[in-house]
PDB file of C-alpha atoms in Angstrom:
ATOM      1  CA  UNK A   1       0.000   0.000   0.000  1.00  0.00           C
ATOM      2  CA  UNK A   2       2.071   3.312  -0.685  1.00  0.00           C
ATOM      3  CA  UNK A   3       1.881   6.180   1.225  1.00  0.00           C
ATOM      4  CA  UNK A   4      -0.220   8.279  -0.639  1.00  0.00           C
ATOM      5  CA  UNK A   5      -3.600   6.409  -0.149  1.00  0.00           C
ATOM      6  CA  UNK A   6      -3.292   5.503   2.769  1.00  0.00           C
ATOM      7  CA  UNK A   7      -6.238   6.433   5.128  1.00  0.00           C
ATOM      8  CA  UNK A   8      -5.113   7.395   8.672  1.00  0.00           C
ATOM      9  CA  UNK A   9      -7.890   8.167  11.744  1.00  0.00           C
ATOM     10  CA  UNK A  10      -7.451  10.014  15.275  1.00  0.00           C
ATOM     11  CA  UNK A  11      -9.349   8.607  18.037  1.00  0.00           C
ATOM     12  CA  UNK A  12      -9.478  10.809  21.399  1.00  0.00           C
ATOM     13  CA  UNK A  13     -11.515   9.530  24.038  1.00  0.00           C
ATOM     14  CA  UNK A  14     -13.252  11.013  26.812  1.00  0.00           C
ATOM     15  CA  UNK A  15     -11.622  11.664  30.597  1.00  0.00           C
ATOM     16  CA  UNK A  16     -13.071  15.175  31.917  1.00  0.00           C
ATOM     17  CA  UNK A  17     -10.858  17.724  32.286  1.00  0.00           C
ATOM     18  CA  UNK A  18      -7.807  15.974  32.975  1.00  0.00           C
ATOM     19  CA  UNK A  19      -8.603  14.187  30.333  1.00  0.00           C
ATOM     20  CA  UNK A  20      -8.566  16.986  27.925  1.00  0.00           C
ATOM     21  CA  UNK A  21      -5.062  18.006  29.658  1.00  0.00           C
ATOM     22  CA  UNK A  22      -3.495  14.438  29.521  1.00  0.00           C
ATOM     23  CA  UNK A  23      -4.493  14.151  25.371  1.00  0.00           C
ATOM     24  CA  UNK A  24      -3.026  18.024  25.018  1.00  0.00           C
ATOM     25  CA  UNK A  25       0.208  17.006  26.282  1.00  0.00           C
ATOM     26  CA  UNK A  26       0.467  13.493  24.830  1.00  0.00           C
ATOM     27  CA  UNK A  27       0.151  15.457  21.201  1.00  0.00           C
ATOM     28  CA  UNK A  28       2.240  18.415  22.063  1.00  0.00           C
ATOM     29  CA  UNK A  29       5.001  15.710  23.100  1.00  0.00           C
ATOM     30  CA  UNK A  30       4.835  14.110  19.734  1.00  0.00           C
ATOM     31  CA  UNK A  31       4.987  17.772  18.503  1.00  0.00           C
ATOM     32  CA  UNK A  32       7.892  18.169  20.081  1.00  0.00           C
ATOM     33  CA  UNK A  33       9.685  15.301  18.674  1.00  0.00           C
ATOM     34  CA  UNK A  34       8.190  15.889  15.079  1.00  0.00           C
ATOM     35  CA  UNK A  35       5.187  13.186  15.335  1.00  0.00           C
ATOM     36  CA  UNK A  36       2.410  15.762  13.739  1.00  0.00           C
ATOM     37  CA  UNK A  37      -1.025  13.435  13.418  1.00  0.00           C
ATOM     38  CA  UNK A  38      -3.197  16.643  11.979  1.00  0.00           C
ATOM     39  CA  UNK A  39      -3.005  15.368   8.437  1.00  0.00           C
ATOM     40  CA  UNK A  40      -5.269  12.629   9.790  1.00  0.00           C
ATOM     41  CA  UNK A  41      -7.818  11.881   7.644  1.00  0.00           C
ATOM     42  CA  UNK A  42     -10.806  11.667  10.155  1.00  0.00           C
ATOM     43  CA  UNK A  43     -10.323  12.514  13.954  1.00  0.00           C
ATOM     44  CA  UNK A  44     -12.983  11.150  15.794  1.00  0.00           C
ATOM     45  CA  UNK A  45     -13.428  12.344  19.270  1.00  0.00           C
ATOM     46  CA  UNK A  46     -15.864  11.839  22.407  1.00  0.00           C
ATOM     47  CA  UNK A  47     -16.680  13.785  25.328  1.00  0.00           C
ATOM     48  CA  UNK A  48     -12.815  15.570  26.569  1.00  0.00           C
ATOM     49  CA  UNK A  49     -11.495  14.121  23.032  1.00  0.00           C
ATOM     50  CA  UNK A  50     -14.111  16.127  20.990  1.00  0.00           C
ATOM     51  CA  UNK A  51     -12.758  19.356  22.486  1.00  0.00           C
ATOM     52  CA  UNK A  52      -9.439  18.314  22.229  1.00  0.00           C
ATOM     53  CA  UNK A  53      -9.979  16.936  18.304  1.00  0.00           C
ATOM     54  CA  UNK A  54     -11.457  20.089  17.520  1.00  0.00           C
ATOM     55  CA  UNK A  55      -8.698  22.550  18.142  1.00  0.00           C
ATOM     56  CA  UNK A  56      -6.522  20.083  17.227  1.00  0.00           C
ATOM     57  CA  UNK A  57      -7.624  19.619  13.192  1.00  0.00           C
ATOM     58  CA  UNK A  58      -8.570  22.923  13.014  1.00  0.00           C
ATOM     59  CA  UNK A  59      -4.341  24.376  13.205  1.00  0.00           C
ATOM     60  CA  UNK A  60      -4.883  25.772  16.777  1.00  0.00           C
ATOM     61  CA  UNK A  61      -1.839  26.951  18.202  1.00  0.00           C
ATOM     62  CA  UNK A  62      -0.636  23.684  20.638  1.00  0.00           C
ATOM     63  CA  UNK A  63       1.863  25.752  22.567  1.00  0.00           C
ATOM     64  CA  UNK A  64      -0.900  27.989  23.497  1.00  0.00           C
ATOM     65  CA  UNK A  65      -3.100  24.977  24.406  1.00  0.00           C
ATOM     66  CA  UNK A  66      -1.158  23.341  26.248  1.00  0.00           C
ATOM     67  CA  UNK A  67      -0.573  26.592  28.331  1.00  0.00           C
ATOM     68  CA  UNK A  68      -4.103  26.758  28.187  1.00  0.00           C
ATOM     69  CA  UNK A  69      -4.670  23.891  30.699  1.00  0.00           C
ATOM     70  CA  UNK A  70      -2.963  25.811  33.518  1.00  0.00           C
ATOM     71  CA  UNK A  71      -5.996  28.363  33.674  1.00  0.00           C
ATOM     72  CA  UNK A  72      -8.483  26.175  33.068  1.00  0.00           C
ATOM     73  CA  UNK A  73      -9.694  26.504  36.777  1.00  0.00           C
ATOM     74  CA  UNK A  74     -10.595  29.959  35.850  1.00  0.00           C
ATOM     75  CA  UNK A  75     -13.845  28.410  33.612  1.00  0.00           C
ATOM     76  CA  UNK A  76     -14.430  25.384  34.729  1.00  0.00           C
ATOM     77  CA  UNK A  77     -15.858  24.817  37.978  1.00  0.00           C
ATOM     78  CA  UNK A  78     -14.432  21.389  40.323  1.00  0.00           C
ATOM     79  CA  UNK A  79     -17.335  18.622  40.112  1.00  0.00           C
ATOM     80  CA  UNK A  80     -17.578  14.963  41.978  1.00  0.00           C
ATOM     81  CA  UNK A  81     -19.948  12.804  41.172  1.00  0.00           C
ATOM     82  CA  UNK A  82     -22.993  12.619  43.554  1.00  0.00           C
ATOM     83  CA  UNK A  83     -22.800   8.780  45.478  1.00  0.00           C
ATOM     84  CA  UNK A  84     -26.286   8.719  44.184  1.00  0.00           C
ATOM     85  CA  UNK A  85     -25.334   9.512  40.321  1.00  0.00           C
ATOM     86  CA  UNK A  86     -22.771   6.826  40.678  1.00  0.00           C
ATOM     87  CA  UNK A  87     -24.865   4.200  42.121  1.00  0.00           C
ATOM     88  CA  UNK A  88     -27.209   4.792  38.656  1.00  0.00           C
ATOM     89  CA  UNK A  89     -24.317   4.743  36.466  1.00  0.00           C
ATOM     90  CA  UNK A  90     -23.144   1.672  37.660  1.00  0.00           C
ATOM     91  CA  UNK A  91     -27.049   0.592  37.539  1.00  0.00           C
ATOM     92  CA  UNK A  92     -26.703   1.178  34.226  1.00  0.00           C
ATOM     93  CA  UNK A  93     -24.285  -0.872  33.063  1.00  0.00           C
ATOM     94  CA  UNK A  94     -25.787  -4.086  34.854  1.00  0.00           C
ATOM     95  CA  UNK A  95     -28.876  -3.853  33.781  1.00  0.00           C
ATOM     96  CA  UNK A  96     -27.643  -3.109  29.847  1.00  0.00           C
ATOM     97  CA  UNK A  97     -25.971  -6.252  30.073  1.00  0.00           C
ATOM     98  CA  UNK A  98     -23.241  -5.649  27.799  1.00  0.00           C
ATOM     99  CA  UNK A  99     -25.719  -3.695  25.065  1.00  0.00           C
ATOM    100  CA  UNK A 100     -24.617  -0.318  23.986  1.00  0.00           C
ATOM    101  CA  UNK A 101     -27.793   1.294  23.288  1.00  0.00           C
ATOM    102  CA  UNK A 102     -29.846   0.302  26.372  1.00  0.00           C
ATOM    103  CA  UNK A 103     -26.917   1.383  28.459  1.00  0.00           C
ATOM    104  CA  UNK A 104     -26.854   4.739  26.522  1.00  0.00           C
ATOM    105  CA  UNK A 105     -30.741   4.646  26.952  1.00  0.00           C
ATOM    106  CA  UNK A 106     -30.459   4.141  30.706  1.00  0.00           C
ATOM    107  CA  UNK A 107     -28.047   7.271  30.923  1.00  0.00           C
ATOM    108  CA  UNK A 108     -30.106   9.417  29.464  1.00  0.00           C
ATOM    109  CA  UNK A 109     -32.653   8.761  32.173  1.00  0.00           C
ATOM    110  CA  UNK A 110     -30.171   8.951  34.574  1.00  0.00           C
ATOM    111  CA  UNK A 111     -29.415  12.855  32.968  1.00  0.00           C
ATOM    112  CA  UNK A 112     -33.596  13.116  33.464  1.00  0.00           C
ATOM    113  CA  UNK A 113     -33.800  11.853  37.057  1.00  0.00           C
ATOM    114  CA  UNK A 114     -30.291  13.727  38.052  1.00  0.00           C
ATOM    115  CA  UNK A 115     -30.635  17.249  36.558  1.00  0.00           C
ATOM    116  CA  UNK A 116     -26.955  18.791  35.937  1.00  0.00           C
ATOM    117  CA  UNK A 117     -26.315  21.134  39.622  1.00  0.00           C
ATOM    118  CA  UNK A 118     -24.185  23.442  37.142  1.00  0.00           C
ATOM    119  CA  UNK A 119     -26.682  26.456  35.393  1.00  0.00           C
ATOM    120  CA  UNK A 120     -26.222  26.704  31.595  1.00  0.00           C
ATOM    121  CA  UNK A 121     -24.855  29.877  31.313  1.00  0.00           C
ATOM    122  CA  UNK A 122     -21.317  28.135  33.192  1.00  0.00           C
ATOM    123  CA  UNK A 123     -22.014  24.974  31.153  1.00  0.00           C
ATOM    124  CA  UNK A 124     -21.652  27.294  28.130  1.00  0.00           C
ATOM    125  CA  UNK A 125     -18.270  29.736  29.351  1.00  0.00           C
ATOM    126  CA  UNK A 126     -16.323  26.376  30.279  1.00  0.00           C
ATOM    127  CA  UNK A 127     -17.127  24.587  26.716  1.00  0.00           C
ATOM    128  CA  UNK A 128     -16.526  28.143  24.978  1.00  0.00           C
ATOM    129  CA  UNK A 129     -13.523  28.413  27.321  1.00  0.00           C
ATOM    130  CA  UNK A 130     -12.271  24.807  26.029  1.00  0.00           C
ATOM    131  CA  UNK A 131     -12.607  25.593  21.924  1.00  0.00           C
ATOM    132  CA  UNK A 132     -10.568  27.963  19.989  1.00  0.00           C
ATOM    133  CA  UNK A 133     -12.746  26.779  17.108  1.00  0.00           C
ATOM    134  CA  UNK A 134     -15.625  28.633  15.844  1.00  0.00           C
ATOM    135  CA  UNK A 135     -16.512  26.139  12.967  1.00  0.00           C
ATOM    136  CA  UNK A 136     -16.033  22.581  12.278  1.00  0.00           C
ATOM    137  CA  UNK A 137     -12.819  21.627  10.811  1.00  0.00           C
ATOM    138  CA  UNK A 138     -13.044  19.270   7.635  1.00  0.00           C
ATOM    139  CA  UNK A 139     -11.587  16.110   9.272  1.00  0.00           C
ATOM    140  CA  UNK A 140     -13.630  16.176  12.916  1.00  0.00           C
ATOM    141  CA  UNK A 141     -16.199  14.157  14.051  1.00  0.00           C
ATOM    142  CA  UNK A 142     -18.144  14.322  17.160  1.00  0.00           C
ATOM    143  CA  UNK A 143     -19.930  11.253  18.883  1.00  0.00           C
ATOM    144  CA  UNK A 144     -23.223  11.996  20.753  1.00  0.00           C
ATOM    145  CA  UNK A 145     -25.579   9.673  22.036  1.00  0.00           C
ATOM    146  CA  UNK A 146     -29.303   9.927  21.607  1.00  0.00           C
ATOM    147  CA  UNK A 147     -31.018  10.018  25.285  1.00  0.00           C
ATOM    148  CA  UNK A 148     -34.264   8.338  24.001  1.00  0.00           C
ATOM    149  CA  UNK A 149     -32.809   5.871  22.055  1.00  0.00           C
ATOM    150  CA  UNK A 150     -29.406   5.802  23.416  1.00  0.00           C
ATOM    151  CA  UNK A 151     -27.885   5.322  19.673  1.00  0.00           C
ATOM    152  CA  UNK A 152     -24.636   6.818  18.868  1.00  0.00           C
ATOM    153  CA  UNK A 153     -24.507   9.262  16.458  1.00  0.00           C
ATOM    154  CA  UNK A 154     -21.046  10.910  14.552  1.00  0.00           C
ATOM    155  CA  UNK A 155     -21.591  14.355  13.888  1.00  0.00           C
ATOM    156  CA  UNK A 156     -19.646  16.504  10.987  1.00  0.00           C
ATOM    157  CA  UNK A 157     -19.430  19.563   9.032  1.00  0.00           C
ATOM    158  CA  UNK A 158     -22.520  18.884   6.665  1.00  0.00           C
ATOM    159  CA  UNK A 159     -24.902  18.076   9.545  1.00  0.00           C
ATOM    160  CA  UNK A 160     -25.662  21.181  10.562  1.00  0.00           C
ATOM    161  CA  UNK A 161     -24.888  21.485  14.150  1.00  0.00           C
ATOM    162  CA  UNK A 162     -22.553  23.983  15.305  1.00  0.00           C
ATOM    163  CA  UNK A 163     -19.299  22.997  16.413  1.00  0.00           C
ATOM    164  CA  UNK A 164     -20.499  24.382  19.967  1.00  0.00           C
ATOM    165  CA  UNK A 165     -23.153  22.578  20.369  1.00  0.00           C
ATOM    166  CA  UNK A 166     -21.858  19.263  19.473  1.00  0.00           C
ATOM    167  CA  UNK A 167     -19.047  19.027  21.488  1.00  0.00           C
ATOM    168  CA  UNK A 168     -21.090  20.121  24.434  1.00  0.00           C
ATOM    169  CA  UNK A 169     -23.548  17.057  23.764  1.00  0.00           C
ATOM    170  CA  UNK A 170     -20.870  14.726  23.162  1.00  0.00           C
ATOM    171  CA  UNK A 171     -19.431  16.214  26.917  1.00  0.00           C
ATOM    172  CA  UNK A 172     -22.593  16.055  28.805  1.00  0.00           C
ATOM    173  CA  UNK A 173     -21.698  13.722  31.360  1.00  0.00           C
ATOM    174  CA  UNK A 174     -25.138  12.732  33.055  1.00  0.00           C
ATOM    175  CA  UNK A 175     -25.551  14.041  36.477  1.00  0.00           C
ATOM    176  CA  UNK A 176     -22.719  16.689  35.677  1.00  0.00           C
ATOM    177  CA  UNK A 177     -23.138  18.867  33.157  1.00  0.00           C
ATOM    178  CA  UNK A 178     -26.315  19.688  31.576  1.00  0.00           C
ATOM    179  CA  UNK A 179     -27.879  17.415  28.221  1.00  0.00           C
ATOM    180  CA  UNK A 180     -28.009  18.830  25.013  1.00  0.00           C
ATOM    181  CA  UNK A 181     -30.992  19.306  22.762  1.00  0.00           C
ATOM    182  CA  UNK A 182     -30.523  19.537  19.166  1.00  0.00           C
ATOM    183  CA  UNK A 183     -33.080  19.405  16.657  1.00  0.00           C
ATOM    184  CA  UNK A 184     -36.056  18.195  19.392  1.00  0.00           C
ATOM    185  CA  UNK A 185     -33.854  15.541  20.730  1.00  0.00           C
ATOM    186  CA  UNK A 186     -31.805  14.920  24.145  1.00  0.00           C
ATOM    187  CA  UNK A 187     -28.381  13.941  24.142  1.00  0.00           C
ATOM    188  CA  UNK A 188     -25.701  12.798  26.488  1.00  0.00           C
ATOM    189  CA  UNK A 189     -22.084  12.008  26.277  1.00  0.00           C
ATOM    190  CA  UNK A 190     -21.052   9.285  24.330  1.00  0.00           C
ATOM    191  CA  UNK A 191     -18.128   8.449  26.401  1.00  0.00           C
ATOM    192  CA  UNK A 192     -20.843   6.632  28.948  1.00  0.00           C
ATOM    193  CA  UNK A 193     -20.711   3.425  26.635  1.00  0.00           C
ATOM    194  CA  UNK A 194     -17.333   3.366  25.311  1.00  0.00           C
ATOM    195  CA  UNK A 195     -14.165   4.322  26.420  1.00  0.00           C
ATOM    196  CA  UNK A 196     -13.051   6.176  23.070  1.00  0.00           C
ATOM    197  CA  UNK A 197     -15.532   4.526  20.454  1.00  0.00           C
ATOM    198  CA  UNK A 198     -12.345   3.720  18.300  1.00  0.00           C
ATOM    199  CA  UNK A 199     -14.850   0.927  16.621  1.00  0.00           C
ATOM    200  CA  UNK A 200     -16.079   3.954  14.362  1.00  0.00           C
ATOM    201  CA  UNK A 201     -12.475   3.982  12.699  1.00  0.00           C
ATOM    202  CA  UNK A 202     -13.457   0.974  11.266  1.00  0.00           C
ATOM    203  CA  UNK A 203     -12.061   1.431   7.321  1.00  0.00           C
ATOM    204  CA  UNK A 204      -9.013   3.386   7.995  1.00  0.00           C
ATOM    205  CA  UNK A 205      -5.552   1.535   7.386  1.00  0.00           C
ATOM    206  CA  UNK A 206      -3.908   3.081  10.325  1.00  0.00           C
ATOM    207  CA  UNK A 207      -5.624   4.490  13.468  1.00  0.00           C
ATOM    208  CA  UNK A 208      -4.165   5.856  16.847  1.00  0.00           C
ATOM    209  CA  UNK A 209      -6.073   5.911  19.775  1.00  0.00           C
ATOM    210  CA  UNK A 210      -5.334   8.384  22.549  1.00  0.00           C
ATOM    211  CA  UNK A 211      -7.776   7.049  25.304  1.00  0.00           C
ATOM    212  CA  UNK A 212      -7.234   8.414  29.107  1.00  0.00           C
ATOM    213  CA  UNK A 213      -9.919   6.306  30.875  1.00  0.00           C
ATOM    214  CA  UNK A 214      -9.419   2.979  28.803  1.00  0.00           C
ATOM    215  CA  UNK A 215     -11.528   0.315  30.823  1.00  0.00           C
ATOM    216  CA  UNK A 216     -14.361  -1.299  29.395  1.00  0.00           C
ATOM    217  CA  UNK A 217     -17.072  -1.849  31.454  1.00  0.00           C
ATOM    218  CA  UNK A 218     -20.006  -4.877  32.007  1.00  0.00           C
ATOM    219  CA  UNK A 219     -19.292  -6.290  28.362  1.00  0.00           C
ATOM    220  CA  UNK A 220     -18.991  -3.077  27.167  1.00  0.00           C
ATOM    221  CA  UNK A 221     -15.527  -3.337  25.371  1.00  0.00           C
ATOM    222  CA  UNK A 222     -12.200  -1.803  26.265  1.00  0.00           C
ATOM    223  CA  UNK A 223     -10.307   0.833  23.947  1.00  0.00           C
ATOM    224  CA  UNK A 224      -7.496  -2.282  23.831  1.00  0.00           C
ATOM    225  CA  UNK A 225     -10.541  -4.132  23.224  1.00  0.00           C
ATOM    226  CA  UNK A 226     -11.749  -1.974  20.127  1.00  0.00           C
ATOM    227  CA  UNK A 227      -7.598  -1.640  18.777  1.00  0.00           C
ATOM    228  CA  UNK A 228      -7.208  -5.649  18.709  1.00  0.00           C
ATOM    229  CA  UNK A 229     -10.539  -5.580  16.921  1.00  0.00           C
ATOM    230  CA  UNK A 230      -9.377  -2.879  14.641  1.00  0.00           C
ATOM    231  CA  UNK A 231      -5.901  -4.605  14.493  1.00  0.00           C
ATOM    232  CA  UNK A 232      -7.944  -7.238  12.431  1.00  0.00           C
ATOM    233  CA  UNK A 233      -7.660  -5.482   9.053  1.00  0.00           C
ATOM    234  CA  UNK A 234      -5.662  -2.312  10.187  1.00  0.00           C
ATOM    235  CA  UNK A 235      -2.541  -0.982  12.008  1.00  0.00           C
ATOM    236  CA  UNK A 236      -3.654   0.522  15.180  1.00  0.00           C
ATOM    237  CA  UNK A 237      -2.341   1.754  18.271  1.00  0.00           C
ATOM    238  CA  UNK A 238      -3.759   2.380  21.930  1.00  0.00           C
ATOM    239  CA  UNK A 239      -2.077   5.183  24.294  1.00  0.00           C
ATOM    240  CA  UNK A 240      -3.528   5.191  27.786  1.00  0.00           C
ATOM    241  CA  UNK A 241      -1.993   7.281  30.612  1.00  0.00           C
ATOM    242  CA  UNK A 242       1.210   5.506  31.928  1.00  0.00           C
ATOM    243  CA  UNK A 243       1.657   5.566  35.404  1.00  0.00           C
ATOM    244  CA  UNK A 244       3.189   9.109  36.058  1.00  0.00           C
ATOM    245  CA  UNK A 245       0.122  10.689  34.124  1.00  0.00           C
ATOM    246  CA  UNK A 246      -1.924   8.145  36.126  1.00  0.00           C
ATOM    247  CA  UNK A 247      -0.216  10.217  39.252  1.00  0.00           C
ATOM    248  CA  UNK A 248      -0.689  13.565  37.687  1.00  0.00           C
ATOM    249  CA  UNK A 249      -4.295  13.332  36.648  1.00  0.00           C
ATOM    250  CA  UNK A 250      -5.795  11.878  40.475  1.00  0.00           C
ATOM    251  CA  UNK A 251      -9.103  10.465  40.693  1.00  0.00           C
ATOM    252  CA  UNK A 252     -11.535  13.154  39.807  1.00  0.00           C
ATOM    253  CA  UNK A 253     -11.793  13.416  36.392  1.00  0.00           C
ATOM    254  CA  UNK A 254     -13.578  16.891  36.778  1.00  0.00           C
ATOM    255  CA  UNK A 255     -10.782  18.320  38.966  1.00  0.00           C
ATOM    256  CA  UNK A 256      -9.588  21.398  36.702  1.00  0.00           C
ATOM    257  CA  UNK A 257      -6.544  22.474  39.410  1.00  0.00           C
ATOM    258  CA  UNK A 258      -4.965  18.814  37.878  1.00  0.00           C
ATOM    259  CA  UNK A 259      -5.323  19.790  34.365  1.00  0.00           C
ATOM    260  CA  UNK A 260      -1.905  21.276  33.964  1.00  0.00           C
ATOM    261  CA  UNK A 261      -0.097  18.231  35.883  1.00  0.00           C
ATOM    262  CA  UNK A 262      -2.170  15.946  33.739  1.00  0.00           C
ATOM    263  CA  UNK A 263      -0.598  17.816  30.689  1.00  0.00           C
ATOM    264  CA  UNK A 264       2.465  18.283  31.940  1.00  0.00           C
ATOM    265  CA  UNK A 265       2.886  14.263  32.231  1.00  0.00           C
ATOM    266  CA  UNK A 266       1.410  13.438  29.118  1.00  0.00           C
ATOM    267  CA  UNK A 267       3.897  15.808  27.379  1.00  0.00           C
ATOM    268  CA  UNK A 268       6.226  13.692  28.671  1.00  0.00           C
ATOM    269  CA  UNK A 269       4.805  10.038  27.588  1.00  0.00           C
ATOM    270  CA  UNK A 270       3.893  12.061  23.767  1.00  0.00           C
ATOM    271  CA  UNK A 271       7.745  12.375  23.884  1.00  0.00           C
ATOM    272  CA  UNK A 272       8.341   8.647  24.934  1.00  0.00           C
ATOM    273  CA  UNK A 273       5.365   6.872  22.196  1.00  0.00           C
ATOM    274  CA  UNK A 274       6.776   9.708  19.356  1.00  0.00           C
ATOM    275  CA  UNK A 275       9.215   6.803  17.729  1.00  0.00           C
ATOM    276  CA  UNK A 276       6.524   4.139  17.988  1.00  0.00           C
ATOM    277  CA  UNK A 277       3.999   6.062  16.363  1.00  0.00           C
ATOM    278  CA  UNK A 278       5.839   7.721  13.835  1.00  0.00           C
ATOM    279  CA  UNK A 279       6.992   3.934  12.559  1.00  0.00           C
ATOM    280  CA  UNK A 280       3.046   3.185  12.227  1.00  0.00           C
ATOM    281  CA  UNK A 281       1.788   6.822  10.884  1.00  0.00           C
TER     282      UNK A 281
END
């Protein structure tokens, strides 16, 4: 296969805000050692990765991202996850049994029963905070999933959402941040039923996954999961936060005053996968 048609995807998957922090440094480390993945074909991201994929295909200035993550306590406000919320997630996934849309389904009533404590108008200055984006770039795409049906949907540039509004669905962690309505329907993050949905790379030849919460979940499959499956007919690779950025990024996802520790550490493991990836890429 020569170089010139070969197809290559991004996958970022979701992690809150340390997860946005973690995939800013992993791709300003490659960056730094000359590993550029922008002339990806399609970058597909969910939840932190569809903020993240956004500035990143549309020629954002990294440095200035990356520095970025250091202020993001000044937008984004520090959220836990209610014992009661967590007790329905994890409702969720048993009773789904291992199927996608009824576990998407069950979140969505979850994001009904467990109205978001943040109001919209801070929902709104931490996503507009997050994007340096004002329109879609020509590569992204955005997973949502439906709250009715709990169906995952990949949303572009001819679909007619603003860039805005989709990444805010695809980041609307139920119980956290607020659903999204767009065109008469609710929808919730995507991230709830797969770690990165790097399945929807299917048909690329080469696809790297950047995935800071990897684990799979009550047959839901694992990003390592989706890259053997991918493996199959492709060449793909899954980067999950090593155990320093495991360190820097703590156990609240939705901590912003880690977000610059979490980037500073996956600067640092960009720097260390840069040789492996550019042999794939």
């Amino acid at each position: 296969m020569s170089e010139s048609t070969t197809t290559r995807a991004l996958v970022l998957g979701g992690g809150g805000i340390t997860g946005i922090g973690w995939e800013v440094g992993v791709l300003a480390g490659l960056l730094d050692e000359g590993v550029d993945l922008r002339n990806a074909d399609t970058v597909i991201g969910t939840s932190a990765g569809s903020f993240v994929g956004t500035n990143f295909s549309s020629g954002a200035d990294w440095d200035e991202i990356f520095a970025a993550q250091a202020r993001a306590v000044d937008h984004e406000p520090t959220m836990k996850t209610d014992p009661a919320v967590f007790q329905a997630w994890q409702e969720a996934f048993r009773s789904g049994q291992g199927d996608a849309a009824k576990i998407g389904a069950a979140f969505g009533e979850i994001a009904r029963r467990f109205p978001s404590p943040v109001p919209t108008e801070v929902r709104k200055d931490a996503v507009r905070s997050r994007l340096r984006a004002d329109r879609w770039p020509e590569t992204m795409r955005v997973t949502i999933t439906d709250a009715v049906t709990g169906e995952i949907k990949l949303l572009g540039p001819g679909d007619g959402v603003n860039i805005e509004t989709a990444t805010a669905a695809s980041g609307a962690v139920p119980g956290i941040w607020p659903s999204v309505v767009i065109a008469k329907r609710e929808y919730v993050d995507a991230g709830m039923v797969s770690a990165a949905n790097a399945s929807l790379a299917a048909g690329h030849d080469v696809v790297v996954v950047l995935a800071p919460m990897p684990a799979g979940y009550a047959g839901i499959p694992s990003a390592q999961d989706d890259v053997d499956r991918l493996n199959e007919t492709a060449t793909a690779l899954l980067a999950s936060p090593d155990e320093q950025s495991r360190d820097a990024i703590g156990s609240n996802p939705y901590d912003p005053t880690r977000a610059s520790a979490a980037a500073a550490a996956g600067r640092q493991q960009g720097r260390a996968l840069a040789a492996q990836i550019r042999d794939i890429w």
